[in-house]
């Protein structure tokens, strides 16, 4: 199995930026699709972005134009650059891995999950 560890979450002012990172180990990283999800208190887990084995990507409508997902297969990492942050972006952010090369917007399709990192955006 693949082990995932997120980092980079913190308190940030509205309009600011953060970069989240996810480090992977175990399975061959280059053959996996990767995703970012988030979950606010009392809310369902929500799709944010995903990236395929070869760099194709999909974003949730709420983050298009503000967030960028990227991967480095040599370093076995996937990042989420978040700009123009809003209070509505406040949540625990999770990195996830999925076999089959291409990502999915459905959390149930992912096999491995990180522990999450807290992002808090103040007004």
Tab-separated table of N, CA, C and O in Angstrom:
chain	number	residue	atom	x	y	z
A	1	UNK	N	0.826	-1.172	0.000
A	1	UNK	CA	0.000	0.000	0.000
A	1	UNK	C	0.883	1.252	0.000
A	1	UNK	O	2.069	1.182	0.263
A	2	UNK	N	0.258	2.393	-0.291
A	2	UNK	CA	0.973	3.657	-0.304
A	2	UNK	C	0.675	4.405	0.993
A	2	UNK	O	-0.458	4.418	1.480
A	3	UNK	N	1.714	5.007	1.555
A	3	UNK	CA	1.586	5.811	2.758
A	3	UNK	C	1.699	7.282	2.372
A	3	UNK	O	2.626	7.665	1.656
A	4	UNK	N	0.766	8.106	2.847
A	4	UNK	CA	0.691	9.510	2.476
A	4	UNK	C	0.757	10.394	3.709
A	4	UNK	O	0.097	10.116	4.710
A	5	UNK	N	1.522	11.480	3.616
A	5	UNK	CA	1.656	12.434	4.713
A	5	UNK	C	1.519	13.839	4.156
A	5	UNK	O	2.329	14.270	3.333
A	6	UNK	N	0.496	14.573	4.618
A	6	UNK	CA	0.283	15.957	4.202
A	6	UNK	C	1.009	16.913	5.138
A	6	UNK	O	1.232	16.609	6.310
A	7	UNK	N	1.320	18.102	4.615
A	7	UNK	CA	1.904	19.159	5.420
A	7	UNK	C	1.583	20.501	4.786
A	7	UNK	O	1.196	20.569	3.619
A	8	UNK	N	1.739	21.573	5.547
A	8	UNK	CA	1.603	22.921	5.025
A	8	UNK	C	0.393	23.699	5.491
A	8	UNK	O	0.330	24.912	5.281
A	9	UNK	N	-0.572	23.051	6.114
A	9	UNK	CA	-1.759	23.762	6.569
A	9	UNK	C	-1.456	24.654	7.760
A	9	UNK	O	-0.667	24.304	8.630
A	10	UNK	N	-2.116	25.829	7.805
A	10	UNK	CA	-1.949	26.765	8.897
A	10	UNK	C	-3.019	27.841	8.830
A	10	UNK	O	-3.868	27.829	7.940
A	11	UNK	N	-2.974	28.767	9.767
A	11	UNK	CA	-3.871	29.922	9.769
A	11	UNK	C	-3.353	30.963	8.792
A	11	UNK	O	-2.172	31.319	8.819
A	12	UNK	N	-4.238	31.470	7.931
A	12	UNK	CA	-3.850	32.463	6.939
A	12	UNK	C	-4.976	33.479	6.781
A	12	UNK	O	-6.152	33.153	6.953
A	13	UNK	N	-4.618	34.706	6.456
A	13	UNK	CA	-5.595	35.763	6.237
A	13	UNK	C	-6.318	35.572	4.904
A	13	UNK	O	-5.729	35.091	3.933
A	14	UNK	N	-7.578	35.942	4.856
A	14	UNK	CA	-8.312	35.914	3.602
A	14	UNK	C	-7.570	36.676	2.521
A	14	UNK	O	-7.021	37.746	2.766
A	15	UNK	N	-7.550	36.124	1.310
A	15	UNK	CA	-6.795	36.696	0.211
A	15	UNK	C	-5.365	36.216	0.121
A	15	UNK	O	-4.691	36.479	-0.886
A	16	UNK	N	-4.902	35.514	1.132
A	16	UNK	CA	-3.542	35.015	1.155
A	16	UNK	C	-3.389	33.699	0.425
A	16	UNK	O	-4.318	33.201	-0.214
A	17	UNK	N	-2.190	33.117	0.541
A	17	UNK	CA	-1.842	31.896	-0.177
A	17	UNK	C	-1.206	30.877	0.748
A	17	UNK	O	-0.560	31.230	1.731
A	18	UNK	N	-1.377	29.605	0.410
A	18	UNK	CA	-0.719	28.494	1.075
A	18	UNK	C	-0.363	27.445	0.044
A	18	UNK	O	-1.053	27.311	-0.968
A	19	UNK	N	0.689	26.686	0.321
A	19	UNK	CA	1.026	25.524	-0.483
A	19	UNK	C	0.995	24.291	0.412
A	19	UNK	O	1.746	24.211	1.386
A	20	UNK	N	0.126	23.349	0.078
A	20	UNK	CA	0.071	22.067	0.765
A	20	UNK	C	0.892	21.047	-0.001
A	20	UNK	O	0.901	21.045	-1.235
A	21	UNK	N	1.567	20.173	0.735
A	21	UNK	CA	2.369	19.129	0.117
A	21	UNK	C	1.960	17.768	0.651
A	21	UNK	O	1.536	17.642	1.798
A	22	UNK	N	2.089	16.760	-0.187
A	22	UNK	CA	1.794	15.384	0.179
A	22	UNK	C	2.956	14.520	-0.271
A	22	UNK	O	3.280	14.486	-1.464
A	23	UNK	N	3.583	13.831	0.677
A	23	UNK	CA	4.697	12.940	0.389
A	23	UNK	C	4.211	11.497	0.414
A	23	UNK	O	3.532	11.085	1.360
A	24	UNK	N	4.558	10.730	-0.617
A	24	UNK	CA	4.101	9.351	-0.766
A	24	UNK	C	5.263	8.377	-0.654
A	24	UNK	O	6.389	8.685	-1.049
A	25	UNK	N	4.969	7.195	-0.141
A	25	UNK	CA	5.940	6.117	-0.107
A	25	UNK	C	5.202	4.794	-0.259
A	25	UNK	O	4.005	4.707	0.016
A	26	UNK	N	5.921	3.749	-0.705
A	26	UNK	CA	5.325	2.432	-0.854
A	26	UNK	C	5.189	2.030	-2.308
A	26	UNK	O	6.181	1.692	-2.953
A	27	UNK	N	3.978	2.052	-2.852
A	27	UNK	CA	3.717	1.663	-4.235
A	27	UNK	C	4.374	2.617	-5.215
A	27	UNK	O	4.723	3.738	-4.862
A	28	UNK	N	4.497	2.158	-6.445
A	28	UNK	CA	5.085	2.975	-7.494
A	28	UNK	C	4.230	4.213	-7.717
A	28	UNK	O	3.110	4.135	-8.216
A	29	UNK	N	4.774	5.366	-7.359
A	29	UNK	CA	4.010	6.603	-7.367
A	29	UNK	C	3.564	6.991	-8.771
A	29	UNK	O	2.452	7.501	-8.958
A	30	UNK	N	4.416	6.768	-9.761
A	30	UNK	CA	4.133	7.238	-11.112
A	30	UNK	C	2.923	6.562	-11.751
A	30	UNK	O	2.376	7.085	-12.728
A	31	UNK	N	2.483	5.430	-11.227
A	31	UNK	CA	1.333	4.719	-11.774
A	31	UNK	C	0.025	5.069	-11.075
A	31	UNK	O	-1.023	4.501	-11.404
A	32	UNK	N	0.061	5.991	-10.128
A	32	UNK	CA	-1.110	6.346	-9.339
A	32	UNK	C	-1.682	7.697	-9.751
A	32	UNK	O	-0.947	8.609	-10.111
A	33	UNK	N	-2.994	7.807	-9.686
A	33	UNK	CA	-3.642	9.102	-9.723
A	33	UNK	C	-3.746	9.630	-8.291
A	33	UNK	O	-3.880	8.855	-7.341
A	34	UNK	N	-3.692	10.946	-8.139
A	34	UNK	CA	-3.701	11.566	-6.822
A	34	UNK	C	-4.810	12.594	-6.735
A	34	UNK	O	-5.132	13.265	-7.720
A	35	UNK	N	-5.365	12.742	-5.548
A	35	UNK	CA	-6.425	13.711	-5.343
A	35	UNK	C	-6.271	14.469	-4.044
A	35	UNK	O	-5.595	14.022	-3.115
A	36	UNK	N	-6.892	15.635	-3.999
A	36	UNK	CA	-7.038	16.417	-2.775
A	36	UNK	C	-8.527	16.559	-2.465
A	36	UNK	O	-9.322	16.895	-3.351
A	37	UNK	N	-8.881	16.300	-1.216
A	37	UNK	CA	-10.230	16.474	-0.713
A	37	UNK	C	-10.172	17.330	0.541
A	37	UNK	O	-9.113	17.497	1.138
A	38	UNK	N	-11.317	17.856	0.939
A	38	UNK	CA	-11.360	18.629	2.176
A	38	UNK	C	-12.666	18.362	2.906
A	38	UNK	O	-13.666	17.979	2.303
A	39	UNK	N	-12.628	18.583	4.213
A	39	UNK	CA	-13.808	18.353	5.035
A	39	UNK	C	-13.867	19.393	6.147
A	39	UNK	O	-12.954	19.493	6.962
A	40	UNK	N	-14.934	20.165	6.158
A	40	UNK	CA	-15.188	21.141	7.208
A	40	UNK	C	-16.040	20.492	8.297
A	40	UNK	O	-16.753	19.519	8.042
A	41	UNK	N	-15.994	21.019	9.529
A	41	UNK	CA	-16.793	20.438	10.608
A	41	UNK	C	-18.272	20.370	10.250
A	41	UNK	O	-18.855	21.346	9.785
A	42	UNK	N	-18.870	19.204	10.456
A	42	UNK	CA	-20.277	19.017	10.173
A	42	UNK	C	-20.630	18.886	8.708
A	42	UNK	O	-21.823	18.823	8.371
A	43	UNK	N	-19.639	18.840	7.825
A	43	UNK	CA	-19.877	18.762	6.389
A	43	UNK	C	-19.357	17.448	5.822
A	43	UNK	O	-18.516	16.782	6.421
A	44	UNK	N	-19.855	17.094	4.640
A	44	UNK	CA	-19.367	15.922	3.927
A	44	UNK	C	-17.990	16.201	3.341
A	44	UNK	O	-17.630	17.347	3.061
A	45	UNK	N	-17.226	15.140	3.153
A	45	UNK	CA	-15.944	15.258	2.481
A	45	UNK	C	-16.172	15.743	1.049
A	45	UNK	O	-17.028	15.221	0.328
A	46	UNK	N	-15.395	16.726	0.611
A	46	UNK	CA	-15.612	17.423	-0.641
A	46	UNK	C	-14.400	17.298	-1.556
A	46	UNK	O	-13.266	17.497	-1.130
A	47	UNK	N	-14.643	17.004	-2.819
A	47	UNK	CA	-13.586	16.958	-3.820
A	47	UNK	C	-13.017	18.350	-4.060
A	47	UNK	O	-13.762	19.329	-4.157
A	48	UNK	N	-11.696	18.435	-4.187
A	48	UNK	CA	-11.019	19.693	-4.477
A	48	UNK	C	-10.330	19.643	-5.836
A	48	UNK	O	-10.568	20.490	-6.696
A	49	UNK	N	-9.463	18.655	-6.040
A	49	UNK	CA	-8.701	18.555	-7.277
A	49	UNK	C	-8.115	17.159	-7.396
A	49	UNK	O	-7.919	16.467	-6.399
A	50	UNK	N	-7.814	16.740	-8.627
A	50	UNK	CA	-7.105	15.487	-8.836
A	50	UNK	C	-6.179	15.628	-10.029
A	50	UNK	O	-6.354	16.514	-10.868
A	51	UNK	N	-5.200	14.730	-10.092
A	51	UNK	CA	-4.214	14.756	-11.159
A	51	UNK	C	-3.894	13.324	-11.563
A	51	UNK	O	-3.726	12.451	-10.712
A	52	UNK	N	-3.825	13.073	-12.867
A	52	UNK	CA	-3.578	11.736	-13.376
A	52	UNK	C	-2.094	11.413	-13.342
A	52	UNK	O	-1.254	12.256	-13.006
A	53	UNK	N	-1.765	10.188	-13.731
A	53	UNK	CA	-0.371	9.745	-13.719
A	53	UNK	C	0.516	10.599	-14.617
A	53	UNK	O	1.715	10.729	-14.355
A	54	UNK	N	-0.070	11.176	-15.693
A	54	UNK	CA	0.712	11.940	-16.648
A	54	UNK	C	0.433	13.437	-16.602
A	54	UNK	O	0.802	14.166	-17.517
A	55	UNK	N	-0.218	13.914	-15.542
A	55	UNK	CA	-0.363	15.339	-15.321
A	55	UNK	C	-1.685	15.966	-15.692
A	55	UNK	O	-1.862	17.171	-15.470
A	56	UNK	N	-2.617	15.207	-16.271
A	56	UNK	CA	-3.938	15.748	-16.512
A	56	UNK	C	-4.632	16.054	-15.196
A	56	UNK	O	-4.392	15.392	-14.188
A	57	UNK	N	-5.512	17.046	-15.177
A	57	UNK	CA	-6.066	17.493	-13.908
A	57	UNK	C	-7.540	17.885	-14.023
A	57	UNK	O	-8.044	18.188	-15.114
A	58	UNK	N	-8.202	17.886	-12.884
A	58	UNK	CA	-9.586	18.315	-12.747
A	58	UNK	C	-9.726	19.087	-11.445
A	58	UNK	O	-9.125	18.718	-10.437
A	59	UNK	N	-10.517	20.166	-11.461
A	59	UNK	CA	-10.756	20.975	-10.272
A	59	UNK	C	-12.242	21.076	-9.976
A	59	UNK	O	-13.074	21.096	-10.894
A	60	UNK	N	-12.556	21.179	-8.703
A	60	UNK	CA	-13.906	21.543	-8.320
A	60	UNK	C	-14.195	22.964	-8.787
A	60	UNK	O	-13.299	23.817	-8.824
A	61	UNK	N	-15.437	23.235	-9.149
A	61	UNK	CA	-15.805	24.547	-9.651
A	61	UNK	C	-15.472	25.654	-8.645
A	61	UNK	O	-15.058	26.748	-9.036
A	62	UNK	N	-15.596	25.366	-7.372
A	62	UNK	CA	-15.386	26.370	-6.341
A	62	UNK	C	-13.936	26.834	-6.216
A	62	UNK	O	-13.683	27.889	-5.622
A	63	UNK	N	-12.983	26.070	-6.760
A	63	UNK	CA	-11.577	26.433	-6.618
A	63	UNK	C	-10.906	26.732	-7.951
A	63	UNK	O	-9.722	27.105	-7.969
A	64	UNK	N	-11.606	26.608	-9.063
A	64	UNK	CA	-11.020	26.881	-10.375
A	64	UNK	C	-10.507	28.315	-10.445
A	64	UNK	O	-11.183	29.250	-10.034
A	65	UNK	N	-9.302	28.466	-10.975
A	65	UNK	CA	-8.688	29.775	-11.083
A	65	UNK	C	-7.958	30.220	-9.843
A	65	UNK	O	-7.238	31.227	-9.890
A	66	UNK	N	-8.111	29.498	-8.738
A	66	UNK	CA	-7.451	29.855	-7.485
A	66	UNK	C	-6.454	28.798	-7.016
A	66	UNK	O	-5.408	29.135	-6.460
A	67	UNK	N	-6.770	27.525	-7.226
A	67	UNK	CA	-5.922	26.426	-6.775
A	67	UNK	C	-5.241	25.758	-7.967
A	67	UNK	O	-5.802	25.692	-9.061
A	68	UNK	N	-4.040	25.227	-7.736
A	68	UNK	CA	-3.304	24.501	-8.752
A	68	UNK	C	-2.736	23.228	-8.149
A	68	UNK	O	-2.044	23.278	-7.133
A	69	UNK	N	-3.027	22.086	-8.774
A	69	UNK	CA	-2.475	20.809	-8.342
A	69	UNK	C	-1.299	20.448	-9.239
A	69	UNK	O	-1.321	20.707	-10.444
A	70	UNK	N	-0.265	19.866	-8.656
A	70	UNK	CA	0.904	19.452	-9.423
A	70	UNK	C	1.520	18.219	-8.779
A	70	UNK	O	1.254	17.921	-7.614
A	71	UNK	N	2.347	17.510	-9.543
A	71	UNK	CA	3.023	16.335	-9.003
A	71	UNK	C	4.448	16.273	-9.511
A	71	UNK	O	4.776	16.779	-10.586
A	72	UNK	N	5.295	15.631	-8.716
A	72	UNK	CA	6.679	15.392	-9.078
A	72	UNK	C	6.926	13.906	-8.861
A	72	UNK	O	7.072	13.459	-7.725
A	73	UNK	N	6.950	13.145	-9.946
A	73	UNK	CA	7.057	11.695	-9.821
A	73	UNK	C	8.429	11.257	-9.301
A	73	UNK	O	8.541	10.215	-8.661
A	74	UNK	N	9.467	12.036	-9.592
A	74	UNK	CA	10.791	11.709	-9.084
A	74	UNK	C	10.855	11.863	-7.573
A	74	UNK	O	11.459	11.044	-6.881
A	75	UNK	N	10.239	12.921	-7.054
A	75	UNK	CA	10.220	13.167	-5.615
A	75	UNK	C	9.078	12.460	-4.907
A	75	UNK	O	9.043	12.435	-3.670
A	76	UNK	N	8.131	11.914	-5.675
A	76	UNK	CA	6.960	11.224	-5.128
A	76	UNK	C	6.144	12.156	-4.238
A	76	UNK	O	5.786	11.831	-3.104
A	77	UNK	N	5.855	13.333	-4.770
A	77	UNK	CA	5.060	14.321	-4.054
A	77	UNK	C	3.958	14.879	-4.945
A	77	UNK	O	4.075	14.891	-6.173
A	78	UNK	N	2.894	15.341	-4.320
A	78	UNK	CA	1.843	16.086	-4.993
A	78	UNK	C	1.538	17.315	-4.145
A	78	UNK	O	1.433	17.214	-2.921
A	79	UNK	N	1.436	18.468	-4.794
A	79	UNK	CA	1.223	19.729	-4.104
A	79	UNK	C	-0.111	20.349	-4.496
A	79	UNK	O	-0.671	20.065	-5.560
A	80	UNK	N	-0.607	21.198	-3.633
A	80	UNK	CA	-1.790	22.009	-3.921
A	80	UNK	C	-1.455	23.449	-3.573
A	80	UNK	O	-1.339	23.788	-2.393
A	81	UNK	N	-1.270	24.270	-4.594
A	81	UNK	CA	-1.044	25.693	-4.401
A	81	UNK	C	-2.393	26.394	-4.313
A	81	UNK	O	-3.204	26.297	-5.233
A	82	UNK	N	-2.629	27.097	-3.222
A	82	UNK	CA	-3.914	27.746	-2.973
A	82	UNK	C	-3.703	29.250	-2.884
A	82	UNK	O	-2.998	29.729	-1.994
A	83	UNK	N	-4.318	29.986	-3.798
A	83	UNK	CA	-4.234	31.438	-3.834
A	83	UNK	C	-5.617	32.047	-3.627
A	83	UNK	O	-6.633	31.380	-3.787
A	84	UNK	N	-5.630	33.324	-3.296
A	84	UNK	CA	-6.888	34.061	-3.095
A	84	UNK	C	-7.821	33.309	-2.160
A	84	UNK	O	-9.008	33.123	-2.444
A	85	UNK	N	-7.297	32.896	-1.039
A	85	UNK	CA	-8.057	32.054	-0.117
A	85	UNK	C	-9.240	32.797	0.494
A	85	UNK	O	-9.167	34.004	0.771
A	86	UNK	N	-10.312	32.052	0.694
A	86	UNK	CA	-11.556	32.560	1.261
A	86	UNK	C	-11.852	31.855	2.576
A	86	UNK	O	-11.424	30.718	2.775
A	87	UNK	N	-12.608	32.491	3.473
A	87	UNK	CA	-13.008	31.787	4.698
A	87	UNK	C	-13.712	30.459	4.414
A	87	UNK	O	-13.582	29.522	5.208
A	88	UNK	N	-14.425	30.368	3.302
A	88	UNK	CA	-15.107	29.136	2.924
A	88	UNK	C	-14.149	27.993	2.600
A	88	UNK	O	-14.577	26.838	2.502
A	89	UNK	N	-12.871	28.291	2.417
A	89	UNK	CA	-11.866	27.259	2.177
A	89	UNK	C	-11.392	26.595	3.459
A	89	UNK	O	-10.621	25.630	3.393
A	90	UNK	N	-11.808	27.084	4.601
A	90	UNK	CA	-11.398	26.512	5.879
A	90	UNK	C	-11.878	25.064	5.990
A	90	UNK	O	-13.070	24.782	5.849
A	91	UNK	N	-10.943	24.147	6.230
A	91	UNK	CA	-11.260	22.725	6.313
A	91	UNK	C	-9.990	21.955	6.626
A	91	UNK	O	-8.886	22.502	6.571
A	92	UNK	N	-10.161	20.667	6.936
A	92	UNK	CA	-9.042	19.744	6.953
A	92	UNK	C	-8.863	19.225	5.530
A	92	UNK	O	-9.819	18.734	4.921
A	93	UNK	N	-7.662	19.328	5.011
A	93	UNK	CA	-7.360	18.910	3.643
A	93	UNK	C	-6.651	17.567	3.662
A	93	UNK	O	-5.687	17.369	4.407
A	94	UNK	N	-7.125	16.641	2.824
A	94	UNK	CA	-6.607	15.282	2.758
A	94	UNK	C	-6.036	14.981	1.379
A	94	UNK	O	-6.644	15.311	0.362
A	95	UNK	N	-4.900	14.337	1.363
A	95	UNK	CA	-4.313	13.783	0.155
A	95	UNK	C	-4.764	12.334	0.009
A	95	UNK	O	-4.880	11.610	1.004
A	96	UNK	N	-5.032	11.892	-1.222
A	96	UNK	CA	-5.489	10.530	-1.473
A	96	UNK	C	-4.845	9.971	-2.732
A	96	UNK	O	-4.519	10.718	-3.658
A	97	UNK	N	-4.677	8.652	-2.762
A	97	UNK	CA	-4.083	7.958	-3.899
A	97	UNK	C	-5.056	6.923	-4.448
A	97	UNK	O	-5.780	6.274	-3.694
A	98	UNK	N	-5.039	6.752	-5.765
A	98	UNK	CA	-5.951	5.857	-6.470
A	98	UNK	C	-5.216	5.130	-7.566
A	98	UNK	O	-4.494	5.742	-8.356
A	99	UNK	N	-5.398	3.820	-7.653
A	99	UNK	CA	-4.897	3.058	-8.779
A	99	UNK	C	-5.726	3.314	-10.017
A	99	UNK	O	-6.809	3.899	-9.962
A	100	UNK	N	-5.199	2.873	-11.171
A	100	UNK	CA	-5.942	3.007	-12.413
A	100	UNK	C	-5.572	4.196	-13.275
A	100	UNK	O	-6.265	4.474	-14.256
A	101	UNK	N	-4.543	4.933	-12.913
A	101	UNK	CA	-3.929	6.004	-13.710
A	101	UNK	C	-4.667	7.330	-13.664
A	101	UNK	O	-4.028	8.383	-13.563
A	102	UNK	N	-6.002	7.306	-13.754
A	102	UNK	CA	-6.777	8.540	-13.808
A	102	UNK	C	-7.522	8.779	-12.511
A	102	UNK	O	-7.967	7.843	-11.848
A	103	UNK	N	-7.678	10.043	-12.165
A	103	UNK	CA	-8.331	10.420	-10.928
A	103	UNK	C	-9.839	10.340	-11.003
A	103	UNK	O	-10.430	10.011	-12.021
A	104	UNK	N	-10.464	10.642	-9.885
A	104	UNK	CA	-11.910	10.621	-9.765
A	104	UNK	C	-12.341	11.695	-8.786
A	104	UNK	O	-11.592	12.052	-7.875
A	105	UNK	N	-13.557	12.213	-8.961
A	105	UNK	CA	-14.125	13.162	-8.016
A	105	UNK	C	-14.828	12.472	-6.851
A	105	UNK	O	-15.292	13.150	-5.939
A	106	UNK	N	-14.879	11.147	-6.882
A	106	UNK	CA	-15.539	10.366	-5.835
A	106	UNK	C	-14.513	9.844	-4.850
A	106	UNK	O	-13.597	9.107	-5.229
A	107	UNK	N	-14.675	10.191	-3.578
A	107	UNK	CA	-13.721	9.774	-2.560
A	107	UNK	C	-13.642	8.262	-2.421
A	107	UNK	O	-12.589	7.726	-2.075
A	108	UNK	N	-14.733	7.563	-2.706
A	108	UNK	CA	-14.757	6.115	-2.540
A	108	UNK	C	-13.864	5.385	-3.518
A	108	UNK	O	-13.581	4.203	-3.327
A	109	UNK	N	-13.402	6.039	-4.558
A	109	UNK	CA	-12.534	5.411	-5.553
A	109	UNK	C	-11.066	5.404	-5.132
A	109	UNK	O	-10.254	4.764	-5.806
A	110	UNK	N	-10.727	6.078	-4.064
A	110	UNK	CA	-9.338	6.183	-3.631
A	110	UNK	C	-9.008	5.123	-2.593
A	110	UNK	O	-9.824	4.805	-1.724
A	111	UNK	N	-7.795	4.597	-2.681
A	111	UNK	CA	-7.373	3.466	-1.866
A	111	UNK	C	-6.649	3.862	-0.590
A	111	UNK	O	-6.721	3.145	0.413
A	112	UNK	N	-5.916	4.960	-0.616
A	112	UNK	CA	-5.079	5.371	0.503
A	112	UNK	C	-5.298	6.842	0.806
A	112	UNK	O	-5.514	7.646	-0.098
A	113	UNK	N	-5.205	7.182	2.092
A	113	UNK	CA	-5.454	8.544	2.559
A	113	UNK	C	-4.404	8.975	3.563
A	113	UNK	O	-3.930	8.161	4.363
A	114	UNK	N	-4.059	10.257	3.523
A	114	UNK	CA	-3.210	10.830	4.538
A	114	UNK	C	-3.998	11.182	5.785
A	114	UNK	O	-5.214	10.971	5.868
A	115	UNK	N	-3.300	11.739	6.770
A	115	UNK	CA	-3.924	12.054	8.056
A	115	UNK	C	-4.659	13.386	8.053
A	115	UNK	O	-5.435	13.666	8.969
A	116	UNK	N	-4.423	14.217	7.054
A	116	UNK	CA	-5.058	15.515	6.948
A	116	UNK	C	-4.217	16.629	7.541
A	116	UNK	O	-3.425	16.419	8.452
A	117	UNK	N	-4.407	17.841	7.015
A	117	UNK	CA	-3.749	19.029	7.534
A	117	UNK	C	-4.755	20.171	7.581
A	117	UNK	O	-5.521	20.377	6.640
A	118	UNK	N	-4.777	20.901	8.688
A	118	UNK	CA	-5.789	21.926	8.920
A	118	UNK	C	-5.430	23.221	8.205
A	118	UNK	O	-4.333	23.756	8.380
A	119	UNK	N	-6.378	23.743	7.443
A	119	UNK	CA	-6.270	25.059	6.818
A	119	UNK	C	-7.370	25.938	7.398
A	119	UNK	O	-8.549	25.588	7.322
A	120	UNK	N	-6.990	27.067	7.973
A	120	UNK	CA	-7.946	28.011	8.535
A	120	UNK	C	-7.723	29.372	7.899
A	120	UNK	O	-6.616	29.913	7.960
A	121	UNK	N	-8.767	29.920	7.287
A	121	UNK	CA	-8.693	31.207	6.601
A	121	UNK	C	-9.537	32.206	7.379
A	121	UNK	O	-10.751	32.027	7.513
A	122	UNK	N	-8.911	33.247	7.886
A	122	UNK	CA	-9.613	34.259	8.669
A	122	UNK	C	-10.241	35.304	7.761
A	122	UNK	O	-9.805	35.518	6.623
A	123	UNK	N	-11.263	35.995	8.294
A	123	UNK	CA	-11.957	37.027	7.529
A	123	UNK	C	-11.112	38.279	7.397
A	123	UNK	O	-10.261	38.576	8.244
